[in-house]
Short mmCIF file of C-alpha atoms in Angstrom, two decimals:
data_model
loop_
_atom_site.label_atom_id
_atom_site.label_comp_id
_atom_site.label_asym_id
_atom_site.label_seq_id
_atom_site.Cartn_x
_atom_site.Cartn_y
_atom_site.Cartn_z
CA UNK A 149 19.21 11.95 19.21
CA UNK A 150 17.13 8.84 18.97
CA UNK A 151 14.89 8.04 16.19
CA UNK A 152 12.25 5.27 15.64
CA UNK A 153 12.24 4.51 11.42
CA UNK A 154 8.45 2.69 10.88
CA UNK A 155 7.40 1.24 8.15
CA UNK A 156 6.61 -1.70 6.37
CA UNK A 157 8.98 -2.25 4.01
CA UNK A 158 12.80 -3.18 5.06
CA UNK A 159 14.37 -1.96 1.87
CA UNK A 160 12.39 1.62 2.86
CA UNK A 161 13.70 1.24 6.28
CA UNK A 162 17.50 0.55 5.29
CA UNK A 163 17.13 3.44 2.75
CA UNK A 164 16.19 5.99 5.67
CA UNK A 165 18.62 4.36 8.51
CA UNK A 166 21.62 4.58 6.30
CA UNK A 167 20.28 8.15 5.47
CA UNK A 168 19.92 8.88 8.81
CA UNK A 169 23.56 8.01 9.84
CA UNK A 170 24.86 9.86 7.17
CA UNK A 171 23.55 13.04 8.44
CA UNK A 172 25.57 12.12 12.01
CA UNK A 173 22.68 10.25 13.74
CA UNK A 174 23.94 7.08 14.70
CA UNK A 175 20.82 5.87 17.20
CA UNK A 176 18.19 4.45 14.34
CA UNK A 177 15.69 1.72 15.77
CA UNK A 178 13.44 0.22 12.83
CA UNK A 179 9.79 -0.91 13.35
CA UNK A 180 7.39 -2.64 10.88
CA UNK A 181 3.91 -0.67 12.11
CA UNK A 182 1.90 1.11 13.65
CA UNK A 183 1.23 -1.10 16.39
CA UNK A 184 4.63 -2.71 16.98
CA UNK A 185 6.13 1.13 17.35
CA UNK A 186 3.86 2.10 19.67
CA UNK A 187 4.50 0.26 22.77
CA UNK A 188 8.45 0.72 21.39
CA UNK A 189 7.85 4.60 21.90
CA UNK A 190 5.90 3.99 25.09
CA UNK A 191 8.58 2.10 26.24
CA UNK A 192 11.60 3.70 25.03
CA UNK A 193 13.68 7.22 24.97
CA UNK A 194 13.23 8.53 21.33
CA UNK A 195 13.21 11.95 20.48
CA UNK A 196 11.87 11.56 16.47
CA UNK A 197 9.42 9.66 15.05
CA UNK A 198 9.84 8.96 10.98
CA UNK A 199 6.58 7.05 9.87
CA UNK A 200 5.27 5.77 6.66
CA UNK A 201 1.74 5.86 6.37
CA UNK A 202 0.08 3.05 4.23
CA UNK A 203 1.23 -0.52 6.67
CA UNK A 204 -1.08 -3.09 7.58
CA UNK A 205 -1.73 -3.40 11.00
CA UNK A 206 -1.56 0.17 12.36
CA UNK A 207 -1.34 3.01 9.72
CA UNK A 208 0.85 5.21 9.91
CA UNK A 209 -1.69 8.38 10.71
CA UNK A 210 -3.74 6.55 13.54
CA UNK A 211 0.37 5.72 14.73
CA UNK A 212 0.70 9.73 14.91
CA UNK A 213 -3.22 9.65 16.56
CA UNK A 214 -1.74 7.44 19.46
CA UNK A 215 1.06 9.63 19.80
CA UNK A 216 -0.30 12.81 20.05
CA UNK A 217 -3.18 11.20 22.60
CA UNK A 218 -0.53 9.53 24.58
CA UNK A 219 0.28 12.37 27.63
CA UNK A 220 3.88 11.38 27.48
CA UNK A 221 5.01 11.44 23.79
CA UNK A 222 2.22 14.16 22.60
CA UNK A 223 5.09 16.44 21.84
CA UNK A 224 7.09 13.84 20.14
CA UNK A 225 8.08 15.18 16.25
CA UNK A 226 6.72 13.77 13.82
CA UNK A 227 7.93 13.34 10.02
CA UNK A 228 5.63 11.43 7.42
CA UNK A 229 7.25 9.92 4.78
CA UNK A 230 4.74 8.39 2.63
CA UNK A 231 3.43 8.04 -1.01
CA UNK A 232 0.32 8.90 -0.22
CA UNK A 233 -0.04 12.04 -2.07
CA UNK A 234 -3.93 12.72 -1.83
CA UNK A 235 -4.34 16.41 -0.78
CA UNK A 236 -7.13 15.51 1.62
CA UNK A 237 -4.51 12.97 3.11
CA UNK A 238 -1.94 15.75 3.66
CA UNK A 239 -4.74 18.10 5.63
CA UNK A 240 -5.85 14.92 7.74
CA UNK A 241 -2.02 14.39 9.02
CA UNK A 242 -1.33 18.25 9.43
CA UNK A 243 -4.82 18.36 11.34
CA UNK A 244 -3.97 15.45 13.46
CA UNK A 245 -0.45 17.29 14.38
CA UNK A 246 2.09 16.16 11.90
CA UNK A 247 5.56 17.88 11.81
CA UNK A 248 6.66 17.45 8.89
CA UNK A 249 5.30 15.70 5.50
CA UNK A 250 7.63 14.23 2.92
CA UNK A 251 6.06 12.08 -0.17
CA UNK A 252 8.27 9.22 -1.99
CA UNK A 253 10.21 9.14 -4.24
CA UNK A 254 12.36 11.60 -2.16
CA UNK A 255 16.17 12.60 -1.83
CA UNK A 256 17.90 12.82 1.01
CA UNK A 257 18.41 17.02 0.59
CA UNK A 258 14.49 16.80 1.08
CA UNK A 259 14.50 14.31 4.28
CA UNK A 260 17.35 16.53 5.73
CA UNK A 261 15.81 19.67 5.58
CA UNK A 262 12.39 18.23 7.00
CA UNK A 263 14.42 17.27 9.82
CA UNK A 264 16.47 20.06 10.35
CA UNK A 265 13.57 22.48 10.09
CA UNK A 266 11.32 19.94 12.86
CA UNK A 267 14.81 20.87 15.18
CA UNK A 268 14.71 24.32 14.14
CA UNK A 269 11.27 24.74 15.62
CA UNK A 270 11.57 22.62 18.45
CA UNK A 271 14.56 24.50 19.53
CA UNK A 272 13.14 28.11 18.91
CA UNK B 258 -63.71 -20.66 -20.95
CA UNK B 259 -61.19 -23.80 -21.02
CA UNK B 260 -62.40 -27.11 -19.37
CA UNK B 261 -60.59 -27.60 -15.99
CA UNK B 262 -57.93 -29.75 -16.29
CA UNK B 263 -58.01 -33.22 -14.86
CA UNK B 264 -55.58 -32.09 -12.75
CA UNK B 265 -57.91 -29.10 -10.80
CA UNK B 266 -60.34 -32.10 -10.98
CA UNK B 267 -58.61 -34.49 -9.05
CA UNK B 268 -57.77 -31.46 -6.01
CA UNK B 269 -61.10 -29.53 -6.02
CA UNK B 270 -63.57 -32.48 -7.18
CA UNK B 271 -64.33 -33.77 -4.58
CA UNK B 272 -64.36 -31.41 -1.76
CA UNK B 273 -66.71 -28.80 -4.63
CA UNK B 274 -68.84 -32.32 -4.65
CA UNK B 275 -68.71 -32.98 -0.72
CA UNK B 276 -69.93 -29.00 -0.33
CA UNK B 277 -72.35 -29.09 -3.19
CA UNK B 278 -73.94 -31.95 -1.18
CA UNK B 279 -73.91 -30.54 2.22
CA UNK B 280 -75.69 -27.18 0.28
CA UNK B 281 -78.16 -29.80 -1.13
CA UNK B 282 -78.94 -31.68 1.82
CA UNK B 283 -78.67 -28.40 4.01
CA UNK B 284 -76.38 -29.81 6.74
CA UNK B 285 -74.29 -26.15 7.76
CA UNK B 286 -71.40 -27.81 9.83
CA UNK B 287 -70.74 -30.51 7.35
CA UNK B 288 -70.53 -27.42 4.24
CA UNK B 289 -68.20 -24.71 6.62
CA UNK B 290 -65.60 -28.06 7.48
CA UNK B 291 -65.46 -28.56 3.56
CA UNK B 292 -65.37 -25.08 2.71
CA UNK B 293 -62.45 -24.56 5.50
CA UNK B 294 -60.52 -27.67 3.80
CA UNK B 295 -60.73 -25.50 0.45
CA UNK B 296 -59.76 -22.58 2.01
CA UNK B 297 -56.52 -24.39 3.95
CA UNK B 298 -55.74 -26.40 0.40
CA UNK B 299 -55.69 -22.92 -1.34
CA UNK B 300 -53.35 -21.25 1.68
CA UNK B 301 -50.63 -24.06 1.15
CA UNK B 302 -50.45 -23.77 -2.36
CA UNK B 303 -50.17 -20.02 -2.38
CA UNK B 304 -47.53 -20.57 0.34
CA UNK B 305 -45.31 -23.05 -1.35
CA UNK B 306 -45.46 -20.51 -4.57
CA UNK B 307 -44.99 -17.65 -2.04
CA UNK B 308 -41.63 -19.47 -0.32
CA UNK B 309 -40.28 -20.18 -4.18
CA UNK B 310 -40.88 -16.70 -5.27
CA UNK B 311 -38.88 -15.74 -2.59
CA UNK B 312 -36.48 -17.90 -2.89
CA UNK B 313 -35.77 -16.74 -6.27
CA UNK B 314 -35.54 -13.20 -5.67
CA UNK B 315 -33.12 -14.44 -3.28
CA UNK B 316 -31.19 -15.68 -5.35
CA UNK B 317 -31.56 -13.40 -8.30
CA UNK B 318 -30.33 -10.15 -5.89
CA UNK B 319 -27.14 -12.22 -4.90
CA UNK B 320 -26.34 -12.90 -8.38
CA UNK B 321 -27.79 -9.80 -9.13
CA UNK B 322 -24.28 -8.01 -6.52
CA UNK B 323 -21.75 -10.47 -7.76
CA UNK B 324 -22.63 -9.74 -11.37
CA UNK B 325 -22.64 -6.04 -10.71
CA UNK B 326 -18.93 -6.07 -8.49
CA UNK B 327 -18.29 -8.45 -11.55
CA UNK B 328 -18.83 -5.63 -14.50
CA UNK B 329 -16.99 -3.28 -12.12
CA UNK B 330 -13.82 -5.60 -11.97
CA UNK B 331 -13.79 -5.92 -15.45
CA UNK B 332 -14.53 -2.65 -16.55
CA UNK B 333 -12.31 -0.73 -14.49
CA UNK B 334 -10.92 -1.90 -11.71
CA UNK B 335 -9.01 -4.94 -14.10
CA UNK B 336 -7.58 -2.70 -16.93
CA UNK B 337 -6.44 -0.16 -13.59
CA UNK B 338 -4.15 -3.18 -12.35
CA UNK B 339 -3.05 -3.88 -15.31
CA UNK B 340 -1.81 -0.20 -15.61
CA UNK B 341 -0.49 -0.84 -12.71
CA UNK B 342 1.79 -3.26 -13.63
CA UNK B 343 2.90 -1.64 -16.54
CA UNK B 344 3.73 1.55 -14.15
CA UNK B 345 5.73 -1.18 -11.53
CA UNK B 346 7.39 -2.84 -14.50
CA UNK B 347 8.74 0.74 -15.62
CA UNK B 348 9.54 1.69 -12.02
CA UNK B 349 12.19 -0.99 -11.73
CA UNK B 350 13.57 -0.91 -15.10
CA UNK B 351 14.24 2.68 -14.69
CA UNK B 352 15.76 1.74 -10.99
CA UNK B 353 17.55 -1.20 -12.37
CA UNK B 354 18.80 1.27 -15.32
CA UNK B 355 19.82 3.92 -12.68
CA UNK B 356 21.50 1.37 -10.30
CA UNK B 357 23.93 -0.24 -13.41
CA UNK B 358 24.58 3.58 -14.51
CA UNK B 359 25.96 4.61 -11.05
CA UNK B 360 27.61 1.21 -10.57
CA UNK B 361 29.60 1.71 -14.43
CA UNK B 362 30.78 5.17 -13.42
CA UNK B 363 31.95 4.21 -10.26
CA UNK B 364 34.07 1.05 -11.61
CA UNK B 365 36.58 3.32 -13.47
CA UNK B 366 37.05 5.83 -10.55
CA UNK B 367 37.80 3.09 -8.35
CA UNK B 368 39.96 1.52 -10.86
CA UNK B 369 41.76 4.77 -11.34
CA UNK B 370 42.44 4.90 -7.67
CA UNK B 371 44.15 1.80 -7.42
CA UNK B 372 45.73 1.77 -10.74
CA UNK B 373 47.71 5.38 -9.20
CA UNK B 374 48.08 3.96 -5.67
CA UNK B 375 49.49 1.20 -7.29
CA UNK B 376 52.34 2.89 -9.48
CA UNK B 377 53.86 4.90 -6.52
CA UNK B 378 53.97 1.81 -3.48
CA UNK B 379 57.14 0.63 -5.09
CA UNK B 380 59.01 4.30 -5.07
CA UNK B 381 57.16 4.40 -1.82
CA UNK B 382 58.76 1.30 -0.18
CA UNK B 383 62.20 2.92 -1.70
CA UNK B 384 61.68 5.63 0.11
CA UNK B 385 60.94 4.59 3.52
CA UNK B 386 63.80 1.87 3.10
CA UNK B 387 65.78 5.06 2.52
CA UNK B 388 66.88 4.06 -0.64
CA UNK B 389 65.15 5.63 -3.21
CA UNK B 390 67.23 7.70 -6.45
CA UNK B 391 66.60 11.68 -6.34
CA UNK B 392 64.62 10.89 -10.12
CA UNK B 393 62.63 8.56 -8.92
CA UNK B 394 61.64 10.32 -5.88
CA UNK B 395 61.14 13.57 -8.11
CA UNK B 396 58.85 11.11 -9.83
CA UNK B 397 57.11 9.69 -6.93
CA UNK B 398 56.11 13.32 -5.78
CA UNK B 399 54.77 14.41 -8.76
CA UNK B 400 52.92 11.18 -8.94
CA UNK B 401 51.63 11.57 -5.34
CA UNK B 402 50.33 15.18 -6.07
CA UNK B 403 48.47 13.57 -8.97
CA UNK B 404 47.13 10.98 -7.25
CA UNK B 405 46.09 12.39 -3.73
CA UNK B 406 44.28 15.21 -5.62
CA UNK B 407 42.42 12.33 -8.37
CA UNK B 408 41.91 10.17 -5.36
CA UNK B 409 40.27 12.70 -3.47
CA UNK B 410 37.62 13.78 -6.18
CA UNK B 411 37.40 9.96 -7.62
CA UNK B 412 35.89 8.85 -4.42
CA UNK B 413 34.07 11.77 -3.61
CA UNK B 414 32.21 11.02 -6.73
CA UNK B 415 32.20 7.31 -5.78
CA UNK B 416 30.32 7.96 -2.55
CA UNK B 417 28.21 10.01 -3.59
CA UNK B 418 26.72 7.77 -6.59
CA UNK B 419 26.17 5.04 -3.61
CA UNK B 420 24.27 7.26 -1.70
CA UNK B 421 22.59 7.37 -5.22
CA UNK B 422 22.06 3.90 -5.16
CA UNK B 423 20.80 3.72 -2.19
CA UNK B 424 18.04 6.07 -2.55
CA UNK B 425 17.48 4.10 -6.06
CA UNK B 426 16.19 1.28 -3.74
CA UNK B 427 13.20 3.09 -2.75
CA UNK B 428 11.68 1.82 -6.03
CA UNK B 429 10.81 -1.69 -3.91
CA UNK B 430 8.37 -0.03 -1.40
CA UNK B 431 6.73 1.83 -3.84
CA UNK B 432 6.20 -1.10 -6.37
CA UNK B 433 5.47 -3.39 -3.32
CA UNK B 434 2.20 -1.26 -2.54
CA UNK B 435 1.24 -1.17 -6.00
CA UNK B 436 1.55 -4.86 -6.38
CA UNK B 437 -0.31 -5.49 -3.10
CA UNK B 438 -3.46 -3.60 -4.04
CA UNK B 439 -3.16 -5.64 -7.44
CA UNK B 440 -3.06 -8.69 -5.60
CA UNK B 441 -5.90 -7.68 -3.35
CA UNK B 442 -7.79 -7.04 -6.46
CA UNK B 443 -7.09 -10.63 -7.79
CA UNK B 444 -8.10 -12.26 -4.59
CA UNK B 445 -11.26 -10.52 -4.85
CA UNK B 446 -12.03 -11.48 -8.54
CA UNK B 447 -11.37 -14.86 -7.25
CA UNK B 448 -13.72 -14.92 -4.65
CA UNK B 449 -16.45 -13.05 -7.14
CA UNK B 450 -16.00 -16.25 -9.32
CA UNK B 451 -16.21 -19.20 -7.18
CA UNK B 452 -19.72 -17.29 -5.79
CA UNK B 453 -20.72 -17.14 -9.41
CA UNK B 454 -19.78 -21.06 -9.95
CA UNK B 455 -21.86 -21.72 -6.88
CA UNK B 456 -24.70 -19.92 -7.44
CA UNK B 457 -24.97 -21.05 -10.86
CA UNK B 458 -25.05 -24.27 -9.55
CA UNK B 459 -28.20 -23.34 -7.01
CA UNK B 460 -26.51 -22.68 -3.97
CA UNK B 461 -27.83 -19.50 -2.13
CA UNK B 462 -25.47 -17.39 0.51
CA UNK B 463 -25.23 -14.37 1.90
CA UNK B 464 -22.81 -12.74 -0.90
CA UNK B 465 -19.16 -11.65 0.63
CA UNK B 466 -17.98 -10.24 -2.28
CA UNK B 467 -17.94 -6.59 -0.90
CA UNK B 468 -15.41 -4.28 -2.07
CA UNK B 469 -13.38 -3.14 0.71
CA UNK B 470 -13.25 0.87 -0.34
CA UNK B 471 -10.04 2.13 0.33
CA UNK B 472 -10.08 5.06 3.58
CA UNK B 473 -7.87 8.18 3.53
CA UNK B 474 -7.07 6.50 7.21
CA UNK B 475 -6.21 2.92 5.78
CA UNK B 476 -3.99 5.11 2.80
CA UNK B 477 -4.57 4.47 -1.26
CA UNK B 478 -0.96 3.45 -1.95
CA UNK B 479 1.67 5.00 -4.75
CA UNK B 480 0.01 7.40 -7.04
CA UNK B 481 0.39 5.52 -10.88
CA UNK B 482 0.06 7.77 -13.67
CA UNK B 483 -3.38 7.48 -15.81
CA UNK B 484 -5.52 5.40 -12.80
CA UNK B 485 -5.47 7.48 -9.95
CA UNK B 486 -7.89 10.20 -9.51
CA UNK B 487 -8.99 12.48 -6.87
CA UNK B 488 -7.05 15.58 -6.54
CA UNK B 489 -3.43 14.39 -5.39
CA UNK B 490 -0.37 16.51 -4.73
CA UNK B 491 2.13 16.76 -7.73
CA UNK B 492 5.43 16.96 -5.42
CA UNK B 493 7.29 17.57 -2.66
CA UNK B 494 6.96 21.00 -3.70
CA UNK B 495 3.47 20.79 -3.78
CA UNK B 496 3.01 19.27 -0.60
CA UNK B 497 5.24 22.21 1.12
CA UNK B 498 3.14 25.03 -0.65
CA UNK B 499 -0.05 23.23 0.67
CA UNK B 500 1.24 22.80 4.08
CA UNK B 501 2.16 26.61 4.38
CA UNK B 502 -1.14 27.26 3.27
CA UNK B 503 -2.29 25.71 6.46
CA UNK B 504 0.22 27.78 8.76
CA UNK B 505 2.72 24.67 9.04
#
């Protein structure tokens, strides 16, 4: 399974990675926004996109916009993983098609369930 | 009535004389071309007041917006950052704190581990050299059932504290996006006063010193305790219960 880890800060993207490979999935590619993942998911294989939200450049929820307009990743799952913690925030990603919402600070028992429930779903 | 001043005698005089003498001596074209020059002379001067009035309303509704965005930095949006900081400066003491707590419990388990391992590679050697005493072996075992069993738990415990630390990292992003807004907010306080310096000084531009509102789309950053407001979600657990509400 191949994931694309965006956001803006490196230390957030280590965190995740390393989180990531401790649940067993080794295949992490990092990206610093919106619009430098993108053309990476347009371009590439990945079967799980984990976005922040708040990045210069491309936000995180026009990111999950693109995706869910683009004919070839629409079904593409998506995990948040944000501070942004406004409730109106929250409705405008489920709206937009979000798969899953996690808010920082997190723990990695929350970030694995999110996942494994996305894969849950996905396979059902 | 006051006298007019020497001043409204000097502009009008003469042309109220030349027209007074074209009325007297009855020439028309001569008293409409005087009366037209009063007219005109009035026109400029109401003009030139017009074009400073204006001028100065200009001027006063620019100073007018950067005084207003001015209040509003340092009424609110000032002591906010400041709380801010305060929140960012707690954030990474407690993640600091956290970080030197996991790193102090790990040091003995790890010392522990290699202290044992340490004790029983001698008898060890011995024994694959085939020439270890029956006591000491009896020893050894013992020691190995000790150890294999601490060694086990020890770094069990070990790894999980630097997951621990790990996640303690997090702190970075979060006070990042704090501090970024704050420095956004400085930047913008900066700009407010060099308008104000150059206004005062009679300069008169198009103010820039807009607040850029922050958009749900463009994301408010970290929620800090005491500044934000707006209903936000509580927790994780929160978020869940909200999502469910909406059939996710």
């Amino acid at each position: 399974m191949k994931f694309l880890v965006v956001d803006d800060f490196s230390t957030m993207r280590r965190i995740i990675k390393n989180l990531l490979i401790d649940l067993g999935y080794q295949n992490v590619t990092e990206a610093d926004d919106g619009q430098t993942a993108l053309p990476m998911l347009q371009a590439g294989s990945f079967d799980f996109l984990i976005t922040d939200w708040n990045m210069p450049g491309m936000p995180g929820l026009d990111l999950l916009k693109a995706v869910r307009a683009d004919a070839k990743l629409a079904k593409m799952p998506v995990l948040m993983l944000t501070a942004e913690a406004k409730r109106e925030q929250i409705i405008e990603a489920a709206q937009a098609g979000v798969n899953g919402y996690v808010i920082k600070p997190f723990t990695a028992v929350t970030l694995k369930e999110k996942i494994d429930k996305i894969l849950e779903a996905r396979a059902a | 009535m006051t006298p007019p001043s020497s001043n409204l005698q000097e502009q009008f005089g003469p042309i109220i004389a030349a027209l007074a003498g074209a009325l007297a001596a009855g020439d028309e074209q001569l008293f409409y071309r005087e009366l037209d020059a009063l007219v005109e002379s009035r026109e400029r001067n109401l003009f030139g007041e017009l074009r400073k009035l204006t001028s100065d309303l200009q001027s006063a509704l620019v100073r007018f917006s950067i005084d207003s965005r001015l209040v509003d930095l340092a009424e609110k949006e000032v002591p906010d950052a400041r709380a801010r900081l305060d929140h960012v400066l707690k954030m990474t003491d407690e993640a600091a704190h956290r970080t030197m707590d996991l790193v102090e419990q790990s040091g003995p388990l790890a010392d522990r581990t290699a202290k044992q391992a340490a004790e029983i590679i001698e008898s060890w050697k011995r024994f694959r050299a085939r020439s270890i005493a029956v006591d000491e072996f009896r020893d050894m075992v013992v020691k190995m059932d000790s150890f294999l069993e601490s060694a086990g738990e020890d770094m069990g415990k070990v790894r999980s504290n630097l997951a621990e630390v790990l996640m303690t990292q997090g702190y970075q992003d979060l006070s990042g996006q704090i501090i970024r807004g704050v420095m956004k907010l400085v930047g913008e306080l900066e700009t407010a006063l060099v308008e104000l310096v150059r206004l005062s000084k009679g300069g008169v531009r198009k103010s820039d010193v807009e607040a850029e509102k922050p958009s749900t789309s463009r994301g408010f950053g970290p929620v800090v305790p005491g500044v934000d407001h707006g209903p936000a979600v509580s927790g994780q657990q929160d978020v869940d219960s909200l999502l469910a509400g909406l059939g996710m």
